[in-house]
Short mmCIF file of C-alpha atoms and ligand atoms in Angstrom, two decimals:
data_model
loop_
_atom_site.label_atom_id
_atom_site.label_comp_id
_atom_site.label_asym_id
_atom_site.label_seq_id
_atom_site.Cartn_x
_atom_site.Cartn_y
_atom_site.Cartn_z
CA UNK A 1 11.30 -10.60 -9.25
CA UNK A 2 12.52 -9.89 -5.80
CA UNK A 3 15.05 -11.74 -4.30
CA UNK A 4 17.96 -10.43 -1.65
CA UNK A 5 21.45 -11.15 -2.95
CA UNK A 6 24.79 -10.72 -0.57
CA UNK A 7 28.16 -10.21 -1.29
CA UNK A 8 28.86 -13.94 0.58
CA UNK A 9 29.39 -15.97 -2.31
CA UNK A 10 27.11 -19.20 -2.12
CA UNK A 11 28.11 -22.74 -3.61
CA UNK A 12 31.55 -21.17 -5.01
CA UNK A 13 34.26 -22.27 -7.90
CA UNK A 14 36.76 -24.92 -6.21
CA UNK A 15 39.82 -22.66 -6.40
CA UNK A 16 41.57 -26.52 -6.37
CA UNK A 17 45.16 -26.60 -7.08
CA UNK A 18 45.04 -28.63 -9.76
CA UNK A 19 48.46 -29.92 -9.60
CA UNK A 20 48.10 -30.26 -5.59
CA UNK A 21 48.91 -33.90 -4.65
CA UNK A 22 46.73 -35.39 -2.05
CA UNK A 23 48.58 -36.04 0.88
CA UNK A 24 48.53 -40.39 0.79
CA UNK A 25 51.93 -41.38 1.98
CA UNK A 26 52.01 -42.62 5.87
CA UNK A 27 54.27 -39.78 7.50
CA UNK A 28 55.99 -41.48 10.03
CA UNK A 29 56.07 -38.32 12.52
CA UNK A 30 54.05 -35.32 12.80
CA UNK A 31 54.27 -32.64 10.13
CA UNK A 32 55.15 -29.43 11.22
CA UNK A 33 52.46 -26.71 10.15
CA UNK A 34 53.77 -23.46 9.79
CA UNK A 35 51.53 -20.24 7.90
CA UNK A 36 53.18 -19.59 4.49
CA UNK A 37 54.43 -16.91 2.22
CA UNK A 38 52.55 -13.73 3.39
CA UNK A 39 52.43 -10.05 2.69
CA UNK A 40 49.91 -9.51 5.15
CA UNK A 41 50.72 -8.45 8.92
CA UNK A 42 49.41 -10.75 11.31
CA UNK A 43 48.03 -7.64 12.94
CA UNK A 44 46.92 -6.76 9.24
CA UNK A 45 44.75 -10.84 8.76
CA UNK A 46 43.10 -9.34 12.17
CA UNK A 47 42.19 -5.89 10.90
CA UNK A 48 40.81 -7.55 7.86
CA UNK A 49 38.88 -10.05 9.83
CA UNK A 50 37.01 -7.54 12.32
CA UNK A 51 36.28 -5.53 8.90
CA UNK A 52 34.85 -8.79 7.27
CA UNK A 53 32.98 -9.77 10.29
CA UNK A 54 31.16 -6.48 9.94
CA UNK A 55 30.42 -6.58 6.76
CA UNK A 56 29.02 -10.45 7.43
CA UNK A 57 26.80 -9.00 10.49
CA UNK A 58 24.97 -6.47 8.00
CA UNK A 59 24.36 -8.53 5.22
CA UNK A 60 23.67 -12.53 7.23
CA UNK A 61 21.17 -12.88 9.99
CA UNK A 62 23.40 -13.31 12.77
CA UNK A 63 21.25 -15.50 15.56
CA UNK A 64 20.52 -13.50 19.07
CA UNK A 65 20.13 -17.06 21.02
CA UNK A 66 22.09 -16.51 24.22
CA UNK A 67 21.89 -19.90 25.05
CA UNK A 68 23.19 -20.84 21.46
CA UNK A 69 25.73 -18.64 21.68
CA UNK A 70 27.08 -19.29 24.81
CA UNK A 71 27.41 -22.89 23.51
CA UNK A 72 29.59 -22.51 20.40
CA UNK A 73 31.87 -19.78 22.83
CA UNK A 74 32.31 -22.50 25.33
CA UNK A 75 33.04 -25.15 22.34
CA UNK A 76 34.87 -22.53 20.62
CA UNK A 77 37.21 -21.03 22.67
CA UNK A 78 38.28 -24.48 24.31
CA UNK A 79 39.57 -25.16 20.81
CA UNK A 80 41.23 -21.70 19.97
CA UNK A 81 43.10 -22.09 23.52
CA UNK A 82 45.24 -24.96 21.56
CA UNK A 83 48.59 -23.72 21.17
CA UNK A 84 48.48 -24.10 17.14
CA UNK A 85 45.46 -21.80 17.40
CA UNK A 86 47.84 -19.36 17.78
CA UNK A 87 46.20 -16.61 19.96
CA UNK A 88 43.99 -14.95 17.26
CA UNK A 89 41.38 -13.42 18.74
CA UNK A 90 38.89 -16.10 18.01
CA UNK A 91 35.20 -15.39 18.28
CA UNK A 92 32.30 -17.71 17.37
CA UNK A 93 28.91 -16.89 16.02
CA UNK A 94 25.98 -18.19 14.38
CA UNK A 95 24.15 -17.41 11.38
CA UNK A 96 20.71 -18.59 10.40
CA UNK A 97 20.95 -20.17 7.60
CA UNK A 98 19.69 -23.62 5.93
CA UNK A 99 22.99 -24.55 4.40
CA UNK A 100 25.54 -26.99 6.00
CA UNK A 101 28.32 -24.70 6.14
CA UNK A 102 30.99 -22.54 8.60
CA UNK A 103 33.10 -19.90 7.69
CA UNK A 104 36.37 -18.66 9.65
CA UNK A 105 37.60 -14.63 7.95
CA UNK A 106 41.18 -13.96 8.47
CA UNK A 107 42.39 -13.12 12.17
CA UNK A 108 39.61 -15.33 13.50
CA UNK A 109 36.06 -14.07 13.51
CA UNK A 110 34.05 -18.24 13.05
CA UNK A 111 30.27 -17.97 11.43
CA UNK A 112 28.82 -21.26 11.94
CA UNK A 113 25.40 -21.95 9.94
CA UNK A 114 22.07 -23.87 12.17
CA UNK A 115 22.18 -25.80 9.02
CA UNK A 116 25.15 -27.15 9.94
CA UNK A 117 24.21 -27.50 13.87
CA UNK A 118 21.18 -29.80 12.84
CA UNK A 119 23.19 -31.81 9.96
CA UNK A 120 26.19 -32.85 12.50
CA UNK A 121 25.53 -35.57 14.50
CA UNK A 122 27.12 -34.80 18.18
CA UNK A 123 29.07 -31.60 19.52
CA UNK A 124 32.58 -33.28 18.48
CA UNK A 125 31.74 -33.00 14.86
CA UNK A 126 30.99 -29.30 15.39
CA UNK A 127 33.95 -29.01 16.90
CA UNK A 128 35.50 -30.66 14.27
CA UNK A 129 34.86 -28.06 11.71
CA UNK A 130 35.10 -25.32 14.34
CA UNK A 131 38.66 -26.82 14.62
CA UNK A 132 39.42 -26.91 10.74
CA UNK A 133 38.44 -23.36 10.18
CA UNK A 134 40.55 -22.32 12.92
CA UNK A 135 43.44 -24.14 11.32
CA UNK A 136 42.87 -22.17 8.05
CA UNK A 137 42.92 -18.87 10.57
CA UNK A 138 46.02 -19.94 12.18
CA UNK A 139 47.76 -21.24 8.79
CA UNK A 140 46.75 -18.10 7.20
CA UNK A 141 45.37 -19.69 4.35
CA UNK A 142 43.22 -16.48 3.21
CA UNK A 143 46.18 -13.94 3.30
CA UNK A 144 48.16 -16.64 1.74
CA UNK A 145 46.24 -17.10 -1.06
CA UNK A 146 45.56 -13.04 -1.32
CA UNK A 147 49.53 -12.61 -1.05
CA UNK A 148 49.98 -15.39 -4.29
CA UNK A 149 47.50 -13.94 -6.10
CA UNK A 150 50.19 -11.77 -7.98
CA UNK A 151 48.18 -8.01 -7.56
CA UNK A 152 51.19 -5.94 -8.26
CA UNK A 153 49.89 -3.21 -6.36
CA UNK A 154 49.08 -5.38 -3.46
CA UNK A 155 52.48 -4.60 -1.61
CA UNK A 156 52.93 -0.93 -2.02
CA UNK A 157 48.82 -0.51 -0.67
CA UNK A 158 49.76 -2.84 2.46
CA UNK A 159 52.78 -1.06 3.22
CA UNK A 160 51.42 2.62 2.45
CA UNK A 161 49.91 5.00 4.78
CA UNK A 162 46.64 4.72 2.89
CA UNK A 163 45.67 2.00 5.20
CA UNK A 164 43.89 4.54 7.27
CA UNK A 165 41.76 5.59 4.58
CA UNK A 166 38.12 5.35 4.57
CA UNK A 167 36.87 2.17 3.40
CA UNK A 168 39.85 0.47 5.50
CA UNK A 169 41.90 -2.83 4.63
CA UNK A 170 38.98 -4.43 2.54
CA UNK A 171 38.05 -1.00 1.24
CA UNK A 172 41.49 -1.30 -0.71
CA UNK A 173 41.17 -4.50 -1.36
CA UNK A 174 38.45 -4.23 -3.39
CA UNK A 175 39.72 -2.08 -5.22
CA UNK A 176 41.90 -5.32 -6.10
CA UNK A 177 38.98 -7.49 -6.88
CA UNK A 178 39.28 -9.35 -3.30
CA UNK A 179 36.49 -9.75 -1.23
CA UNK A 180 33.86 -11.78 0.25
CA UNK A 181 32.31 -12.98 -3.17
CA UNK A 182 32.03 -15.82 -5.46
CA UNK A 183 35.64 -16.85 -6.08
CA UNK A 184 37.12 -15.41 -2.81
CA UNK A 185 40.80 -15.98 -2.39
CA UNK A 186 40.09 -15.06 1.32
CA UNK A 187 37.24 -18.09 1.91
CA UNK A 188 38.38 -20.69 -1.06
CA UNK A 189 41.02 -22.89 -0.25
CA UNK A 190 43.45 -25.33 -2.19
CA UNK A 191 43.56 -29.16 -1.43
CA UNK A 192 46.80 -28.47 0.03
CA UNK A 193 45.17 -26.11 2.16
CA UNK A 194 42.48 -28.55 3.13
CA UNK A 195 44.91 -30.97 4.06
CA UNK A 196 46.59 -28.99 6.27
CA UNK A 197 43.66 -27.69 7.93
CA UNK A 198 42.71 -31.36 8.50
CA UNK A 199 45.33 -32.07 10.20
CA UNK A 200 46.13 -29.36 12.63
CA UNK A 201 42.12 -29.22 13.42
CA UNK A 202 42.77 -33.17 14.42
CA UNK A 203 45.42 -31.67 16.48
CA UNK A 204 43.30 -29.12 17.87
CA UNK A 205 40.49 -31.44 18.64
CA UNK A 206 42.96 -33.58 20.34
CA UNK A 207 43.95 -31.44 22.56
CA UNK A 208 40.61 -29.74 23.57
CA UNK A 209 39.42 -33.10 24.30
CA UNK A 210 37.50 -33.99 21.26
CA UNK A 211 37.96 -37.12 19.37
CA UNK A 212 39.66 -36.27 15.39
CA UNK A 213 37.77 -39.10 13.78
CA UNK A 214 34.32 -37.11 14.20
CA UNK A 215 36.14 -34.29 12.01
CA UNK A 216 36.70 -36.92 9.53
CA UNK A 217 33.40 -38.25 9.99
CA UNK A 218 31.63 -35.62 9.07
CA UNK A 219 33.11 -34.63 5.62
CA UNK A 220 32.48 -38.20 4.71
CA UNK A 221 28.94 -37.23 5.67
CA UNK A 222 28.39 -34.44 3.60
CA UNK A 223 30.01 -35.40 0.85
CA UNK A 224 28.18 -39.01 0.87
CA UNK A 225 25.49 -36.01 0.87
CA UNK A 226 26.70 -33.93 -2.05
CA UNK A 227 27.36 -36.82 -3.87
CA UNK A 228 23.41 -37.18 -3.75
CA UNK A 229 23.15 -34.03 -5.94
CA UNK A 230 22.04 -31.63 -2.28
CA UNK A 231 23.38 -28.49 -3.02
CA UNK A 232 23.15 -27.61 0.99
CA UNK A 233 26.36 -29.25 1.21
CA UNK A 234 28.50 -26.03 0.11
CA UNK A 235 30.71 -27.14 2.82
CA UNK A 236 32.48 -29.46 0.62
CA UNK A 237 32.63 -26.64 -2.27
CA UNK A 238 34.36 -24.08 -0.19
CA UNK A 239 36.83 -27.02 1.83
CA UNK A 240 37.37 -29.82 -1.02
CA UNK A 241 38.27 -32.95 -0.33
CA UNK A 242 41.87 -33.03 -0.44
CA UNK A 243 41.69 -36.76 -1.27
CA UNK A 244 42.03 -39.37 1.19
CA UNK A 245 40.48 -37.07 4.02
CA UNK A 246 39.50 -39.75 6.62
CA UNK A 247 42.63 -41.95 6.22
CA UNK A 248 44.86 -38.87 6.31
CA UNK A 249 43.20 -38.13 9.67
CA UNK A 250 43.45 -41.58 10.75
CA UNK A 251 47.05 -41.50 10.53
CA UNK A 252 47.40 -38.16 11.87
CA UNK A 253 45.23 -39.77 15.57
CA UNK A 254 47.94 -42.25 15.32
CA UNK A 255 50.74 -39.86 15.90
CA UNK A 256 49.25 -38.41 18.91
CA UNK A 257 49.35 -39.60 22.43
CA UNK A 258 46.76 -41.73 23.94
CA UNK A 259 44.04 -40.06 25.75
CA UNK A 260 40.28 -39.82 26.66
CA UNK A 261 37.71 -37.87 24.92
CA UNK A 262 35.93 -36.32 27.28
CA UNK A 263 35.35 -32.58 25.51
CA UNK A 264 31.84 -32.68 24.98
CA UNK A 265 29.60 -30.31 27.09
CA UNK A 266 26.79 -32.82 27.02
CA UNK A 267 24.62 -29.72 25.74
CA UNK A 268 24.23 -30.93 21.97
CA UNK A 269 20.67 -32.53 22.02
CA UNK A 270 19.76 -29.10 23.78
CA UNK A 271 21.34 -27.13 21.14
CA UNK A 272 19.82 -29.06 18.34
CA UNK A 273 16.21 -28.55 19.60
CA UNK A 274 16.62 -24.88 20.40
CA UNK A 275 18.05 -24.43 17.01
CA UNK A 276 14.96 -26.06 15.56
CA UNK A 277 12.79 -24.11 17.58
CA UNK A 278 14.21 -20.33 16.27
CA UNK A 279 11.66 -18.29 14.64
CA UNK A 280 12.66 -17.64 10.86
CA UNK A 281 15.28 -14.70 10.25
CA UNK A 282 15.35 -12.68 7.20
CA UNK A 283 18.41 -10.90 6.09
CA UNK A 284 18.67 -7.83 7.45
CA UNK A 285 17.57 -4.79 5.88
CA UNK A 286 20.11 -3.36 3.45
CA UNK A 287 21.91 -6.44 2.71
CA UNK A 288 22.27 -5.61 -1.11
CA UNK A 289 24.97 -4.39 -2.72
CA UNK A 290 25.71 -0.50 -2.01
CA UNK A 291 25.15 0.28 -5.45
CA UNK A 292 21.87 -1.60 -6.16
CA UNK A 293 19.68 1.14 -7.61
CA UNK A 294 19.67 0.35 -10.88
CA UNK A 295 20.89 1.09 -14.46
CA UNK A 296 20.40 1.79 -17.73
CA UNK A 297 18.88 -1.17 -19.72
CA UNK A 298 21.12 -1.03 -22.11
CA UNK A 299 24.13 -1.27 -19.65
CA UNK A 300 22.14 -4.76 -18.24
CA UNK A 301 21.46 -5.86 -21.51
CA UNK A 302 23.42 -9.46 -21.79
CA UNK A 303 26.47 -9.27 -23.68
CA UNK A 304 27.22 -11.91 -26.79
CA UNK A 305 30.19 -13.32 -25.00
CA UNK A 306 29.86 -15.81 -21.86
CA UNK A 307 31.59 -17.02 -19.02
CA UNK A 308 32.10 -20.01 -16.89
CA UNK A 309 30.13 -21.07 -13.62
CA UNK A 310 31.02 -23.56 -11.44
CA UNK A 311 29.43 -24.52 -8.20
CA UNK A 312 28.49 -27.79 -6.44
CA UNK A 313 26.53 -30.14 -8.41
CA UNK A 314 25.35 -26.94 -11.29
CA UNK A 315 27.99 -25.49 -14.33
CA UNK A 316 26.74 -22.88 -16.61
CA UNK A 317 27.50 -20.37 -18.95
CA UNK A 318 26.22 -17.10 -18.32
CA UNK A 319 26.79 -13.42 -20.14
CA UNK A 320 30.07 -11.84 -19.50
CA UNK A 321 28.93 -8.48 -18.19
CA UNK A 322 27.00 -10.09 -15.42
CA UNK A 323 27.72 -10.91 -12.09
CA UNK A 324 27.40 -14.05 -9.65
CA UNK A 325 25.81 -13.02 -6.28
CA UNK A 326 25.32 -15.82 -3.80
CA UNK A 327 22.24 -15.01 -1.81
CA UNK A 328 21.53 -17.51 1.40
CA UNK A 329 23.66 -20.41 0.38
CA UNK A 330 21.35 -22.14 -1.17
CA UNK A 331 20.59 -20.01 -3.98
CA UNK A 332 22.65 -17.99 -6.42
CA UNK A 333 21.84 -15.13 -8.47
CA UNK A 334 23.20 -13.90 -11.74
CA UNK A 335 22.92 -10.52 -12.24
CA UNK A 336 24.59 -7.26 -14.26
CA UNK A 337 24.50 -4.45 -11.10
CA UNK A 338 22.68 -2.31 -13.79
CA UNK A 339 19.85 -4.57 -13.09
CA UNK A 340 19.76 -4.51 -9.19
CA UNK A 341 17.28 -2.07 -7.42
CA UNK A 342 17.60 -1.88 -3.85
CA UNK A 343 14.19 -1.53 -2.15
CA UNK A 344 13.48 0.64 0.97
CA UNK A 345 12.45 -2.92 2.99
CA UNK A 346 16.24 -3.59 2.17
CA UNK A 347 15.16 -6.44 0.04
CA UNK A 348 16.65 -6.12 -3.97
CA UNK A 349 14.46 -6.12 -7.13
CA UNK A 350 16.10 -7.65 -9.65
CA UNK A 351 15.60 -6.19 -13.42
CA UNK A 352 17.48 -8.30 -15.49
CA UNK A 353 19.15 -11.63 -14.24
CA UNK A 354 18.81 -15.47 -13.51
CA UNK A 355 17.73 -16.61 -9.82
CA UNK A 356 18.80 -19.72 -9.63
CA UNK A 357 17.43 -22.13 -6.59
CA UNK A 358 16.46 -25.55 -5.61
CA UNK A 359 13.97 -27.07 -3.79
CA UNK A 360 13.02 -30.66 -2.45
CA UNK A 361 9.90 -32.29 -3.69
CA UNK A 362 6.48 -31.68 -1.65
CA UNK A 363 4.05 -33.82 -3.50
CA UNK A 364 6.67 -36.49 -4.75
CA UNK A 365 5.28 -35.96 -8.50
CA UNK A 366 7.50 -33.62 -10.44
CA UNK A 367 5.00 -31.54 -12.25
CA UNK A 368 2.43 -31.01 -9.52
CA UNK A 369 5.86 -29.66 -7.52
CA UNK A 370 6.52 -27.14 -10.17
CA UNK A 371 2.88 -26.16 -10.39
CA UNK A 372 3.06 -25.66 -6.29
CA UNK A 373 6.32 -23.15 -7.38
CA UNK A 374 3.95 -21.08 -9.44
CA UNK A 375 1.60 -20.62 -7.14
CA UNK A 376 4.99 -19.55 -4.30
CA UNK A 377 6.65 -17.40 -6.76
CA UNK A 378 3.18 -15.87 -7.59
CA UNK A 379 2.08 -14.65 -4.14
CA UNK A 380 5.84 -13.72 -3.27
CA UNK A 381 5.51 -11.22 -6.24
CA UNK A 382 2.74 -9.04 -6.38
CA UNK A 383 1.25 -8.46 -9.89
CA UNK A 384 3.05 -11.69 -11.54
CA UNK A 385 0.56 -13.79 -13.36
CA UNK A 386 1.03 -16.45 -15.61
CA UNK A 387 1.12 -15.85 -19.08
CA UNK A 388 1.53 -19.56 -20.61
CA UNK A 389 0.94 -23.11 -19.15
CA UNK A 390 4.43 -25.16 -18.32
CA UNK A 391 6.01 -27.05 -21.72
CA UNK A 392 7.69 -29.88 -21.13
CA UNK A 393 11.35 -30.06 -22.49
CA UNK A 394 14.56 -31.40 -21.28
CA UNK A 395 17.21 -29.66 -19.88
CA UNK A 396 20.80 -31.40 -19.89
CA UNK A 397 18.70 -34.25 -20.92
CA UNK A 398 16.62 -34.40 -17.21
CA UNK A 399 12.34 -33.48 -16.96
CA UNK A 400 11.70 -29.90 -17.25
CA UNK A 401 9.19 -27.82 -17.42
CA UNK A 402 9.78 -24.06 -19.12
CA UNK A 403 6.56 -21.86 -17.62
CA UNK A 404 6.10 -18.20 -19.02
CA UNK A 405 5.35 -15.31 -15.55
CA UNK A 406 5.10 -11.84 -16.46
CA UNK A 407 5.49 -9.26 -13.62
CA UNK A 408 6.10 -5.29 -13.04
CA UNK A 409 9.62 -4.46 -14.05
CA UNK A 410 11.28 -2.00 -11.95
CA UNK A 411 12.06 -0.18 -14.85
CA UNK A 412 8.17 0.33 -15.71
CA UNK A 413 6.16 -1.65 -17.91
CA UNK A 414 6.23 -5.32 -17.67
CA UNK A 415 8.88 -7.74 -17.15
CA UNK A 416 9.16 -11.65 -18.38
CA UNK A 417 9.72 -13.90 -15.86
CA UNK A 418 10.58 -17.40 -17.80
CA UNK A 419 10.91 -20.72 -14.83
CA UNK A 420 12.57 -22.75 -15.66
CA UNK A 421 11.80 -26.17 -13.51
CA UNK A 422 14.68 -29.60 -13.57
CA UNK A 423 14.03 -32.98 -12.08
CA UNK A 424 16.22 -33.69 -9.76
CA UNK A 425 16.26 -36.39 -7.83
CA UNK A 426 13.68 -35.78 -4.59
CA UNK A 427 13.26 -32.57 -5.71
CA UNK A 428 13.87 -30.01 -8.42
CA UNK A 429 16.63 -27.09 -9.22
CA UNK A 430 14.90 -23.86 -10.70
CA UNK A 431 15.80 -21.33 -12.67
CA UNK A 432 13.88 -17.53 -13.40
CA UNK A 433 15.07 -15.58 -16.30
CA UNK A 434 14.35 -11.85 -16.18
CA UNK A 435 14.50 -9.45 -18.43
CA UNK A 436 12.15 -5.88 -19.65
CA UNK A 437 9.27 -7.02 -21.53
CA UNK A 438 10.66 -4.36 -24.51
CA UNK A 439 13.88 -5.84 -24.44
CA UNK A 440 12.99 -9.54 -24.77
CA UNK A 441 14.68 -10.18 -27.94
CA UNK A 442 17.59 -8.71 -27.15
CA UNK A 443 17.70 -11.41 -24.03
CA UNK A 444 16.58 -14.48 -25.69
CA UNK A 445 19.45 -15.76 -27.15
CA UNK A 446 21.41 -15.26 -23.88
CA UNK A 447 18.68 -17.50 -22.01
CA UNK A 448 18.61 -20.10 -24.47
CA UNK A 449 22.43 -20.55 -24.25
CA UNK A 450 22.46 -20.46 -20.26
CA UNK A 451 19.75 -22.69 -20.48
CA UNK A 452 21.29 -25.22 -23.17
CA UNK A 453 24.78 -25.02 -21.13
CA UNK A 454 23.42 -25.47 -17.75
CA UNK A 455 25.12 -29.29 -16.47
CA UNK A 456 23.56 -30.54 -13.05
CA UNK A 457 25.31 -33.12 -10.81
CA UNK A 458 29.07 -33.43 -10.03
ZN1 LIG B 1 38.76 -25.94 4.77
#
């Protein structure tokens, strides 16, 4: 099974405060904002960033456009000239990508996905969440988090002359388990956090000349969206609703000084078609993990004790000595690194794992959709072939179809490929087990449980 997996986590855990309190009572003037307990540098949330952003350019297909790109600078960089931007050096890019989503690393470098330019209805909702991810830039929300996170080394590496060291800021850091991935303390936010950023981006848009309410208007959007069960929303996984969002805003437009909105290039329509017009772009080459070339079975071999996933609208168990690579946003992929091979096309073969994906219903009937899959998944994989017709069974108590593939293992020999097809509503979310044909048995159990623990929906 081949499939390209990035370090950029996809629909992600809600690191929610649980104990946060939404942010309901009417303040009667302006809250002042102010970054938080830190044991970054300022100087140190921009060294990180640039390191991030590089990282990002190798691994997410970064769109050439210049007409696209002079767009979001011009929308951008009218909104990072707001004083509460705070002079990081902003810059603004997009990434090709189907999922609704933006992404701001510490110190300012903004990735904005053509998912999200086609979902948003005008340029002032753009700006909108160009705005809010400034705000968690500016607020220092990823550093923040990073600097709570209670890594007792954490202030002897930042203050040490090992900072110069190869491998850099984020180099050390993951040596500390921090990085772009599923789970990020530097991209997941607490509702306290979202709240915040809500409000200064209002105050950002205000200022550049957008109207605030479009900010609010387009969470309500998405999440009347995720709500649906469309997992292209990850927007609202990485910046949860802190509760209340549009009111909050509301009250936070009431605070400010009257004034017209007149922000908008007038370039949107433009944008939009151009953006539908791009020619698909893969990921570029060697977007895998650095150490994708593969183990010993026996070191991918699922372990007998599990762990939690969470992500918008899917929760699942899955074997302890595995990992969670996101891999384009819509898709995920579970995987022990044993079981990764990198390719020489950059593109990963993946041994032993669970690709997990979803896709919206061509045909409108569910089992003619799952049969159109097969036929996909078969001519994206040279060799596959099926080995058993679809059964029907039920999976968290929805339609499914369980459909038996066998392909060439990158280990030798064959490989099982088990799809596993849900119903969901307009379309379907798929699963494909993989494991070594010889080493079957000593998978099974592990894909029965993920399957039997897999919830879909909130
Ligand atoms: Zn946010």
């Amino acid at each position: 099974m081949r499939f390209t997996p990035t370090k950029r986590a996809a629909s992600a855990v809600l690191l929610a405060a649980a104990l946060a309190l939404p942010c309901a009572a009417a303040a009667p003037k302006q809250k002042t904002l102010k970054p938080g307990f830190n044991l970054f540098s300022k100087e140190q949330d921009v060294q990180m960033g640039a390191e991030y952003a590089a990282q990002v350019e190798r691994e997410l297909p970064v769109v050439p456009n210049a007409e696209l790109n002079k767009w979001i600078h011009t929308v951008g960089e009218k909104l990072a000239r707001a004083p509460e931007a705070d002079k990081y050096p902003y810059t603004f890019k997009i990434v090709y990508e189907q999922s609704i989503n933006a992404f701001a690393l510490p110190g300012g470098p903004t990735f904005t996905h053509t998912g999200l330019l086609l979902a948003a209805d005008n340029e002032s909702q753009v700006a909108g969440v160009l705005a809010h991810e400034i705000s968690h830039v500016a607020l220092r929300h990823g550093t923040n988090q990073a600097s709570k996170a209670q890594l007792l080394q954490l202030p002897a590496m930042l203050g040490g002359e090992l900072l110069g060291a190869r491998g850099g800021l984020t180099g050390m850091l993951a040596q500390l388990g921090i990085g772009l991935g599923a789970n990020s303390l530097i991209l997941k936010f607490s509702r306290n956090a979202e709240s915040d950023a809500d409000v200064l981006g209002s105050r950002i848009m205000h200022q550049a000349g957008y109207n605030p309410i479009e900010m609010a208007r387009f969470f309500e959007k998405l999440e009347a969206e995720s709500g649906k069960g469309n997992w292209l929303t990850n927007m609202m996984s990485d910046h949860p609703n802190p509760g209340n969002r549009q009111k909050r805003i509301q009250q936070e437009i009431q605070l400010m000084p009257a004034r017209q909105y007149n922000g908008e290039t007038g370039d949107f329509k433009r944008v939009q078609q151009i953006t539908k017009g791009l020619p698909k772009m893969e990921k570029p080459k060697g977007a895998a993990p650095g150490s994708a070339t593969g183990g010993k079975v026996e070191e991918a071999r699922p372990q007998n004790s599990f762990k939690d996933f969470k992500a918008q609208g899917l929760q699942m168990q899955y074997p302890s000595n595995w990992e969670v690579f996101g891999g384009g946003s819509a898709s995920v992929t579970i995987a022990p690194r044993a079981g990764l091979f990198q390719g020489q096309d950059g593109q990963t073969a993946i041994g032993y794992g669970v690709v997990i994906n979803q896709a919206k219903s061509q045909s409108g009937d569910f089992q003619r959709d799952t049969q159109a899959l097969i036929q996909q998944i078969s001519q994206e994989n040279q060799g596959m072939r099926v080995t058993g017709n679809p059964r029907e069974q039920r999976v968290d108590n929805k339609r499914a179809y369980l459909t038996m593939l066998s392909s060439k293992s990158p280990w030798g020999g064959n490989e099982v490929d088990w799809l596993v097809t849900v119903e969901m509503q307009g379309g379907m979310v798929y699963f494909v087990f993989i494991a070594p044909e010889q080493d079957l048995n000593n998978a099974r159990g592990a894909f029965e449980k993920m399957i039997q623990t897999v919830r879909l929906g909130q």
